[in-house]
mmCIF file of C-alpha atoms in Angstrom:
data_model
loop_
_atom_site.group_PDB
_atom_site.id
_atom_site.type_symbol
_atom_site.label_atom_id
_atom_site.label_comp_id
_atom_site.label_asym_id
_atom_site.label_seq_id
_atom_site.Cartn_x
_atom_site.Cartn_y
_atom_site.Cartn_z
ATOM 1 C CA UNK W 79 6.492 -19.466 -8.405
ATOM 2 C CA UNK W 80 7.825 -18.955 -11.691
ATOM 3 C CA UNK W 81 10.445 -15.776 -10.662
ATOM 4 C CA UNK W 82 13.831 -14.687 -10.754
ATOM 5 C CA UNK W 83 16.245 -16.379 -8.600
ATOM 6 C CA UNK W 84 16.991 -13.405 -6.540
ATOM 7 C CA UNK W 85 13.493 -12.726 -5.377
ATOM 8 C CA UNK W 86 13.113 -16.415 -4.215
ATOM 9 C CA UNK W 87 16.379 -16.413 -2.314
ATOM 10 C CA UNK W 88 15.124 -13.189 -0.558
ATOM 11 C CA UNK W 89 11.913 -14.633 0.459
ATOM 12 C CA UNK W 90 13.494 -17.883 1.799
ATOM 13 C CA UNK W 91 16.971 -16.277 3.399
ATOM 14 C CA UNK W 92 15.758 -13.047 4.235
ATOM 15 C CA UNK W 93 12.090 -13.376 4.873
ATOM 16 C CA UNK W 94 11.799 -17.293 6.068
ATOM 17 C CA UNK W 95 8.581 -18.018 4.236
ATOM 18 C CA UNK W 96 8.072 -21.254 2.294
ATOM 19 C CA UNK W 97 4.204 -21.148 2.309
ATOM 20 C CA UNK W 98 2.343 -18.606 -0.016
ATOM 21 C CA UNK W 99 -0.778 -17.377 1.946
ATOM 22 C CA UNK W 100 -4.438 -17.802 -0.021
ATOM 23 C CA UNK W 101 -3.891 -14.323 -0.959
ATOM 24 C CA UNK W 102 -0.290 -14.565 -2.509
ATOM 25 C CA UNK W 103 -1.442 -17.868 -3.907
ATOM 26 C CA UNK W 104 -4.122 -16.820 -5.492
ATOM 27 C CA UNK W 105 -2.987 -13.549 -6.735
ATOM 28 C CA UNK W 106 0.625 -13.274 -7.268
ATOM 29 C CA UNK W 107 0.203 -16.255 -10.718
ATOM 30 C CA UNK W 108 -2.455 -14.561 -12.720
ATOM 31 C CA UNK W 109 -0.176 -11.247 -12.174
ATOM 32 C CA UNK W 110 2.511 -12.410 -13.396
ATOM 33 C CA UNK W 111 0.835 -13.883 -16.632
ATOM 34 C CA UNK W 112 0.531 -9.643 -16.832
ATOM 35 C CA UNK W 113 -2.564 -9.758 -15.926
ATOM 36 C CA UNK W 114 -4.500 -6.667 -15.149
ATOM 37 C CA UNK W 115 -6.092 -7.760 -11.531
ATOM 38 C CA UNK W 116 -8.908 -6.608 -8.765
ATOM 39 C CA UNK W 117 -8.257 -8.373 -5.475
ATOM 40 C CA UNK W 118 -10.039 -8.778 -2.647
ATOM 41 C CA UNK W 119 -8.348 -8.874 0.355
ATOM 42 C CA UNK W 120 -8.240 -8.299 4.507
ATOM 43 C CA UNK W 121 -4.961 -6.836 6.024
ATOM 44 C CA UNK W 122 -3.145 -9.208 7.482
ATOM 45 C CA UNK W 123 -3.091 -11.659 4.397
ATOM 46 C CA UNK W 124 0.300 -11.016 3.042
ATOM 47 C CA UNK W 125 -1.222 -8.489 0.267
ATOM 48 C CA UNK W 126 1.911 -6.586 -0.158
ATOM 49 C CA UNK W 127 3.935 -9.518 -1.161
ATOM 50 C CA UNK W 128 1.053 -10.477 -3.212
ATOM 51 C CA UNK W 129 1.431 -7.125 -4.972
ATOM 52 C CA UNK W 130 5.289 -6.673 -4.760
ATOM 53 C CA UNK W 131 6.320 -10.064 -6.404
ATOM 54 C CA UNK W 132 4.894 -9.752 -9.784
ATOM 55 C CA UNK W 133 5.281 -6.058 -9.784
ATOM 56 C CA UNK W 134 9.204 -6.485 -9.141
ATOM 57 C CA UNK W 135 9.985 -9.298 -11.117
ATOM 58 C CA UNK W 136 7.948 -7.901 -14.399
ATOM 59 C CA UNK W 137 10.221 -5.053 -13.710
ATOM 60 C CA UNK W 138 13.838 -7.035 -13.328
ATOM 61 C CA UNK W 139 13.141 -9.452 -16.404
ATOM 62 C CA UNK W 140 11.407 -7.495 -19.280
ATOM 63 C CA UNK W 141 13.544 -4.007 -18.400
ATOM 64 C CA UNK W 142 17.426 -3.194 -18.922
ATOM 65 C CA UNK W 143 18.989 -1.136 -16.754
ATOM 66 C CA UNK W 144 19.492 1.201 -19.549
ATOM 67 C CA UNK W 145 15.563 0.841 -20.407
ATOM 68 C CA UNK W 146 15.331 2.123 -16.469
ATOM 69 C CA UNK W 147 17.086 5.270 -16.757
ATOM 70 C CA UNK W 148 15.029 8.321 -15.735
ATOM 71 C CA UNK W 149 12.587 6.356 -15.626
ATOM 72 C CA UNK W 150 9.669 5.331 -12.950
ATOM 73 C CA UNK W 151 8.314 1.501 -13.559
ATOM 74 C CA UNK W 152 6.603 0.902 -10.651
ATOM 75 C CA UNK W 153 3.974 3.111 -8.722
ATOM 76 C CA UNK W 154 2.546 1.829 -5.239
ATOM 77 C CA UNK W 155 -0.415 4.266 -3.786
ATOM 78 C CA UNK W 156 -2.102 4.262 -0.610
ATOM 79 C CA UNK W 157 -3.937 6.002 1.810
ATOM 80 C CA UNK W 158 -1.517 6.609 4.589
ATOM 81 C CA UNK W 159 1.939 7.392 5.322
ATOM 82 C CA UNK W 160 2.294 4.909 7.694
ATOM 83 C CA UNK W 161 1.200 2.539 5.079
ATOM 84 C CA UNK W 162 3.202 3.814 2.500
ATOM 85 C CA UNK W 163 6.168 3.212 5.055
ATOM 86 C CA UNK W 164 5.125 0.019 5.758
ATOM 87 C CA UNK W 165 4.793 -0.859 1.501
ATOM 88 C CA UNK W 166 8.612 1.076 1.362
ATOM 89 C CA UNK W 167 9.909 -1.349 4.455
ATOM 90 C CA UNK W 168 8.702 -4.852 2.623
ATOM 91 C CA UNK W 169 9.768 -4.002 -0.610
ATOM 92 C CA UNK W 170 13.614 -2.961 0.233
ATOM 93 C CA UNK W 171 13.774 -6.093 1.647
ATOM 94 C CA UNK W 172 12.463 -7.588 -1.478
ATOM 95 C CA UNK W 173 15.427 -6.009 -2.989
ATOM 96 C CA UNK W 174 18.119 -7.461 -0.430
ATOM 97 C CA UNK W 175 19.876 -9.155 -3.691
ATOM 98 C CA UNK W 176 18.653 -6.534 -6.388
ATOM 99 C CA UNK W 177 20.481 -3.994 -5.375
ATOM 100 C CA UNK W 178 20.985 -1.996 -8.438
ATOM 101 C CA UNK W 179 16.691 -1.330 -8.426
ATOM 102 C CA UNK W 180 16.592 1.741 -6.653
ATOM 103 C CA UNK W 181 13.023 2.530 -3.689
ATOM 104 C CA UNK W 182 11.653 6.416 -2.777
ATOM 105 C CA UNK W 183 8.888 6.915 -0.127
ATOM 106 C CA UNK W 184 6.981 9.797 -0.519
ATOM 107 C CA UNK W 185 3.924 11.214 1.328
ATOM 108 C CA UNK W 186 2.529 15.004 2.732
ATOM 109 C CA UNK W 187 3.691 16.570 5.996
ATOM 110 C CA UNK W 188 7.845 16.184 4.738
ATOM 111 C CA UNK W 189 9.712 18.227 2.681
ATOM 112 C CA UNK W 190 9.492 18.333 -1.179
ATOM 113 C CA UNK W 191 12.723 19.629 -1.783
ATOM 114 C CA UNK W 192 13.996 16.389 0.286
ATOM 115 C CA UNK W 193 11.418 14.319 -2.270
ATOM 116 C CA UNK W 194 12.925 16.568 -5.536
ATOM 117 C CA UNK W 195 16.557 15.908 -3.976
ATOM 118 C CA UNK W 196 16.549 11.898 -4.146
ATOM 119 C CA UNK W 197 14.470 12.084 -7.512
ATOM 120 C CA UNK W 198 17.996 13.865 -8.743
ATOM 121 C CA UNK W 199 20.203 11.548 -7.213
ATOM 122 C CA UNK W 200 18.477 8.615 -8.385
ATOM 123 C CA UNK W 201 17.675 10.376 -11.820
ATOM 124 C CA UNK W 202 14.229 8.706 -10.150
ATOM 125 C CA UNK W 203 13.525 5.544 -8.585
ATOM 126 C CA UNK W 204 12.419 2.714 -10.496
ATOM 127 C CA UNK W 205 9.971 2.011 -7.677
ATOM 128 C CA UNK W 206 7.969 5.030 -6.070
ATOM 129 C CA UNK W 207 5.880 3.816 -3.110
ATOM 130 C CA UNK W 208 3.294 7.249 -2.006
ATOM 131 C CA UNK W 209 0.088 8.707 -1.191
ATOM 132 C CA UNK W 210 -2.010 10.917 -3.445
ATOM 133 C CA UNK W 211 -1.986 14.475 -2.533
ATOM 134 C CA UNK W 212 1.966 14.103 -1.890
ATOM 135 C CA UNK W 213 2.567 12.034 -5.511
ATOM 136 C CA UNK W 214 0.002 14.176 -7.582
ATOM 137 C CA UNK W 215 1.942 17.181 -6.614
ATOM 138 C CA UNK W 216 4.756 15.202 -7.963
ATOM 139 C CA UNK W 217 2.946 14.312 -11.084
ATOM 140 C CA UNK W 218 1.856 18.074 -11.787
ATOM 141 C CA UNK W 219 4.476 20.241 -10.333
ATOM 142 C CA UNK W 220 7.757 18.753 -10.737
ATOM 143 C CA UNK W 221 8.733 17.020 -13.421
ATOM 144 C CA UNK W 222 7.580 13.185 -12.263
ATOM 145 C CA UNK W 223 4.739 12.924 -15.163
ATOM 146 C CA UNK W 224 7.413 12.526 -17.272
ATOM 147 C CA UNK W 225 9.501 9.637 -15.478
ATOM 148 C CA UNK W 226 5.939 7.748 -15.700
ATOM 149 C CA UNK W 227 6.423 7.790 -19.359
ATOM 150 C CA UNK W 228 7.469 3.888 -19.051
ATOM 151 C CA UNK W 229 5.141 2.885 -15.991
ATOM 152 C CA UNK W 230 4.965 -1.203 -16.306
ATOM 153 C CA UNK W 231 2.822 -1.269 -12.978
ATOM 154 C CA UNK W 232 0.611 0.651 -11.200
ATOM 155 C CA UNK W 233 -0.536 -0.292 -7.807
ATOM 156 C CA UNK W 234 -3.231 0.780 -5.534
ATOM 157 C CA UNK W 235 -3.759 -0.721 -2.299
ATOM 158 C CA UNK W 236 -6.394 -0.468 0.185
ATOM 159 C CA UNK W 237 -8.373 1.105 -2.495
ATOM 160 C CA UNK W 238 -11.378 1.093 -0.106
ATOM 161 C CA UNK W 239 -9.774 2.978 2.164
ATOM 162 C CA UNK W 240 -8.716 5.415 -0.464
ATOM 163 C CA UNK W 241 -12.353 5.783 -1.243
ATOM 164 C CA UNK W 242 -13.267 6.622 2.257
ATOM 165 C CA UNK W 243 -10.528 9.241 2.967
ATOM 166 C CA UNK W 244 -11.836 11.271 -0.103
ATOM 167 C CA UNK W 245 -9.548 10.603 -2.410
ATOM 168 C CA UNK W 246 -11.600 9.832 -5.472
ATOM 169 C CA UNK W 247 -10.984 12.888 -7.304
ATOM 170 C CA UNK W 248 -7.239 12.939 -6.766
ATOM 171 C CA UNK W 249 -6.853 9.574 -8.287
ATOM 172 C CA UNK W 250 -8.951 10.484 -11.578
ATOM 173 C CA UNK W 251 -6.687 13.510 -11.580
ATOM 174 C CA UNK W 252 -4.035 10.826 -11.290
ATOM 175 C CA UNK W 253 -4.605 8.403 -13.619
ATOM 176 C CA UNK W 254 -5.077 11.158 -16.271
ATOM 177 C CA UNK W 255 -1.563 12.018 -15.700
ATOM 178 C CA UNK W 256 -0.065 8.657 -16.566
ATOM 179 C CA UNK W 257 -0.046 6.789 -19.002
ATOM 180 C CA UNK W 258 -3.237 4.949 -20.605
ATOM 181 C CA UNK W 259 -4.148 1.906 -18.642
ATOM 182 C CA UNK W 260 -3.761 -0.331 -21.669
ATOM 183 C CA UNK W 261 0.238 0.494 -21.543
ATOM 184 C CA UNK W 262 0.602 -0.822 -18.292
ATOM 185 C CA UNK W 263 -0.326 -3.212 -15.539
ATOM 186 C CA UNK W 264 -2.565 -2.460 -12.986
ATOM 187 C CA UNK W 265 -3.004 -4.529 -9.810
ATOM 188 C CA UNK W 266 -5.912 -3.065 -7.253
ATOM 189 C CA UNK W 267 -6.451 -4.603 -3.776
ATOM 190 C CA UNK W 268 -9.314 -3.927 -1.697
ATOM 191 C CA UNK W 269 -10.644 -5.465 1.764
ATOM 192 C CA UNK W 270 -14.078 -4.686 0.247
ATOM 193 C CA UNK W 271 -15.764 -4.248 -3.010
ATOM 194 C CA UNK W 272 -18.330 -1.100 -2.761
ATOM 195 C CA UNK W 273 -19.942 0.033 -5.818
ATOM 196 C CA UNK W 274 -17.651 2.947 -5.831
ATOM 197 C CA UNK W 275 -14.596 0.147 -6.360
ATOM 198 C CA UNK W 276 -16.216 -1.145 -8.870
ATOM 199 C CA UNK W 277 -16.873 1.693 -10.721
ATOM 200 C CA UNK W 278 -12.624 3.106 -10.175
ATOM 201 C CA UNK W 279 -11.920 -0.400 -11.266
ATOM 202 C CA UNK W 280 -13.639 -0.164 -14.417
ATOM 203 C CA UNK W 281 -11.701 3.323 -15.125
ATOM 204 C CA UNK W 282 -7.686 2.131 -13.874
ATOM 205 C CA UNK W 283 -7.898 -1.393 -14.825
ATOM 206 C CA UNK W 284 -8.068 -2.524 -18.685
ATOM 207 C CA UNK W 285 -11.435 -4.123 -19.810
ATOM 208 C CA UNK W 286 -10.321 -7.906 -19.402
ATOM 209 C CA UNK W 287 -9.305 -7.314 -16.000
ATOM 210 C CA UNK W 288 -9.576 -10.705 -13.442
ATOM 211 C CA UNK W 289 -12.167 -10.265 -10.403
ATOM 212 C CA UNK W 290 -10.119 -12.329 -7.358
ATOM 213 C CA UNK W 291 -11.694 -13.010 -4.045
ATOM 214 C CA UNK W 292 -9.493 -14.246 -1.279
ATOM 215 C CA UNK W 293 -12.103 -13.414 1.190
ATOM 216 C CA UNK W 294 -15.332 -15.251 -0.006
ATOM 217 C CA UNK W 295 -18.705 -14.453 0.818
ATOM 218 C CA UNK W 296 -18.903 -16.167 4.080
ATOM 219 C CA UNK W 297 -16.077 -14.151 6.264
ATOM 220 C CA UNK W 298 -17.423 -11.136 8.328
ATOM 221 C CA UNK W 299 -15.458 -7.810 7.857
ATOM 222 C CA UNK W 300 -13.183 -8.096 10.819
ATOM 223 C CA UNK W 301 -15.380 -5.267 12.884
ATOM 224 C CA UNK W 302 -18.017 -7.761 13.040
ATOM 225 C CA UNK W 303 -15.785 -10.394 14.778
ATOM 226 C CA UNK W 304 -14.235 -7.932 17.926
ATOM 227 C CA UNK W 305 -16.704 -7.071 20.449
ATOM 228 C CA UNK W 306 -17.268 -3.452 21.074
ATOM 229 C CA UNK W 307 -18.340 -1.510 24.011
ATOM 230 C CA UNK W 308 -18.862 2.289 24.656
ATOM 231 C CA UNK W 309 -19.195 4.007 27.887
ATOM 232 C CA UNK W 310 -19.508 7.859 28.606
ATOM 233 C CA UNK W 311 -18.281 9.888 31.646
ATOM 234 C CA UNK W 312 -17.897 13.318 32.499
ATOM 235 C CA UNK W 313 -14.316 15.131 31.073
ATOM 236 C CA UNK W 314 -13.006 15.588 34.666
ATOM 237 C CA UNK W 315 -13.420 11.645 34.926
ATOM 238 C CA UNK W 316 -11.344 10.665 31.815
ATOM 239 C CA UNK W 317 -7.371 10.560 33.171
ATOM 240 C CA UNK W 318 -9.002 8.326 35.932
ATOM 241 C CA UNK W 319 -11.094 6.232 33.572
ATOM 242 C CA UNK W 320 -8.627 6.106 30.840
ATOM 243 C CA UNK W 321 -6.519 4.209 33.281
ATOM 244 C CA UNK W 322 -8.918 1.783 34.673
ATOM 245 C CA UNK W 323 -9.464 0.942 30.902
ATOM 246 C CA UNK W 324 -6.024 0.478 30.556
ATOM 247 C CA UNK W 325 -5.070 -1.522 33.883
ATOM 248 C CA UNK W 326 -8.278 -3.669 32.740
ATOM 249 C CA UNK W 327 -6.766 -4.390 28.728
ATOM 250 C CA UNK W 328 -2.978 -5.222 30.404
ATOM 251 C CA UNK W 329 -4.805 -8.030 32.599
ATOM 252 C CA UNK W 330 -4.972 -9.795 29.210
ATOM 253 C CA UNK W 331 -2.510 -12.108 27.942
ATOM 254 C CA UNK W 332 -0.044 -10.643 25.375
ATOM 255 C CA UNK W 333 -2.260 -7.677 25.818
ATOM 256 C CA UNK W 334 -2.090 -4.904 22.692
ATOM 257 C CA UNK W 335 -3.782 -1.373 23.480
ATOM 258 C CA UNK W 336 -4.061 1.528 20.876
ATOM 259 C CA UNK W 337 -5.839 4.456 22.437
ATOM 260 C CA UNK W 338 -7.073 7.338 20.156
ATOM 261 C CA UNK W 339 -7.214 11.435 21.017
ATOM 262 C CA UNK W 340 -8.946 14.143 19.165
ATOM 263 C CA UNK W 341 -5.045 16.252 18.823
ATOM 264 C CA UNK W 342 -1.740 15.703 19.011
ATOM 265 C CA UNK W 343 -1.933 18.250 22.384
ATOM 266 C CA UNK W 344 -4.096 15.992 24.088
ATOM 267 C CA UNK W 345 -2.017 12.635 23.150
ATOM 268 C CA UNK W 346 1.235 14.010 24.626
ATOM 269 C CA UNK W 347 -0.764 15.330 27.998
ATOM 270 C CA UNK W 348 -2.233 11.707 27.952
ATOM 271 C CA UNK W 349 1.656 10.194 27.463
#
């Protein structure tokens, strides 16, 4: 890959990879021609690397660091927290040798003053990973639209997902408080590519935008693949069922079990 020294030293020292997946490989190139991209692709694929690379190294080699000040270059949305955290974890490690570019996480259910705090000591980040209720408030209420004046990239990933959860009209609230989409890059990454994508892509992404499929047409969406079974019982049955279930899931090898409750009540009776 044609990038900065520092960024391949971090993914070879600090991140052992030598291989680009089909994802990165086909995505990461045409992004960093500047490209304005739509990509399809499954979790799992090594997305956020495929997103982070070009998004980081745009930002180190056409910025100074007096360009960067009080200013936000690089905006990463997606659905979840625990995303978002996940987005925030890969990229400071992206930064192990770049340690002047400066990270923020932010998301709903935390403290804005904590948010409004590290914007001040930062004089903001030059890479803002969040979802959209939290960042919207952000935008509208304190003071961020104007950091976005010199967004280089914006990013949103699992934009499907972002669909599903509702959170169509935040992001056209969004993008109508940054900066017009032909000032700035836009990489969007989806698992799949509903009508509804297509139609957001058409409003974020400039006109000349690059359709990428890393998935093809052949690969069933991964709920198609697992084998799925339901079975009903009677509420004073389910602590006794629930561990059957359980016992039965830990007889297989390097066994993984995620088990889902309606609140947060019920999952600590059930701990």
């Amino acid at each position: 890959l044609d990038v900065i020294q520092e960024i391949k030293k971090t993914i070879s020292q600090r991140l052992g990879y030598d291989k680009m997946t089909k994802c990165q490989e086909l995505a990461i190139p045409p992004s960093l021609e500047g490209n304005d991209v739509l990509v399809k692709a499954k979790t799992g694929t090594g997305k956020t690397l495929g997103f982070l690379i070009p998004a980081i190294n745009r930002l180190q080699t056409t910025t100074s660091r007096q360009d960067r000040h009080g200013v936000t270059s690089i905006l990463i949305i997606s659905p979840t927290r625990e995303l978002a955290s996940q987005i925030h974890t890969e990229a400071k490690q992206l930064l192990t040798y770049l340690p002047h570019l400066s990270l923020q996480c932010c998301f709903g259910g935390t403290s804005v003053k904590k948010d409004l705090n590290a914007f001040r000591r930062l004089n903001f980040p030059d890479i803002l990973v969040g979802t959209p209720g939290r960042i919207n408030d952000l935008l509208q209420n304190h003071g961020l639209q104007d950091a976005m004046g010199g967004l280089q990239c914006f990013i949103l990933d699992e934009a499907d997902h972002l669909l599903d959860m509702g959170f169509r009209p935040d992001l056209d609230r969004m993008l109508r408080m940054l900066p017009p989409k032909n000032t700035r890059q836009t990489l969007l990454f989806s698992a799949t590519m509903p009508q509804d994508i297509m139609k957001m892509s058409n409003f974020a992404l400039r006109n000349d935008f690059l359709h990428i499929d890393t998935v093809g047409k052949e690969d069933q969406d991964t709920h198609k693949r697992i084998p799925q079974f339901v079975t009903v019982h009677p509420y004073e049955q389910h602590f006794s069922q629930l561990m059957h279930a359980i016992e039965e899931g830990k007889q297989v090898k390097d066994y993984k079990i995620i088990v889902f409750f309606v609140t947060a009540r019920l999952t600590q009776l059930n701990a």
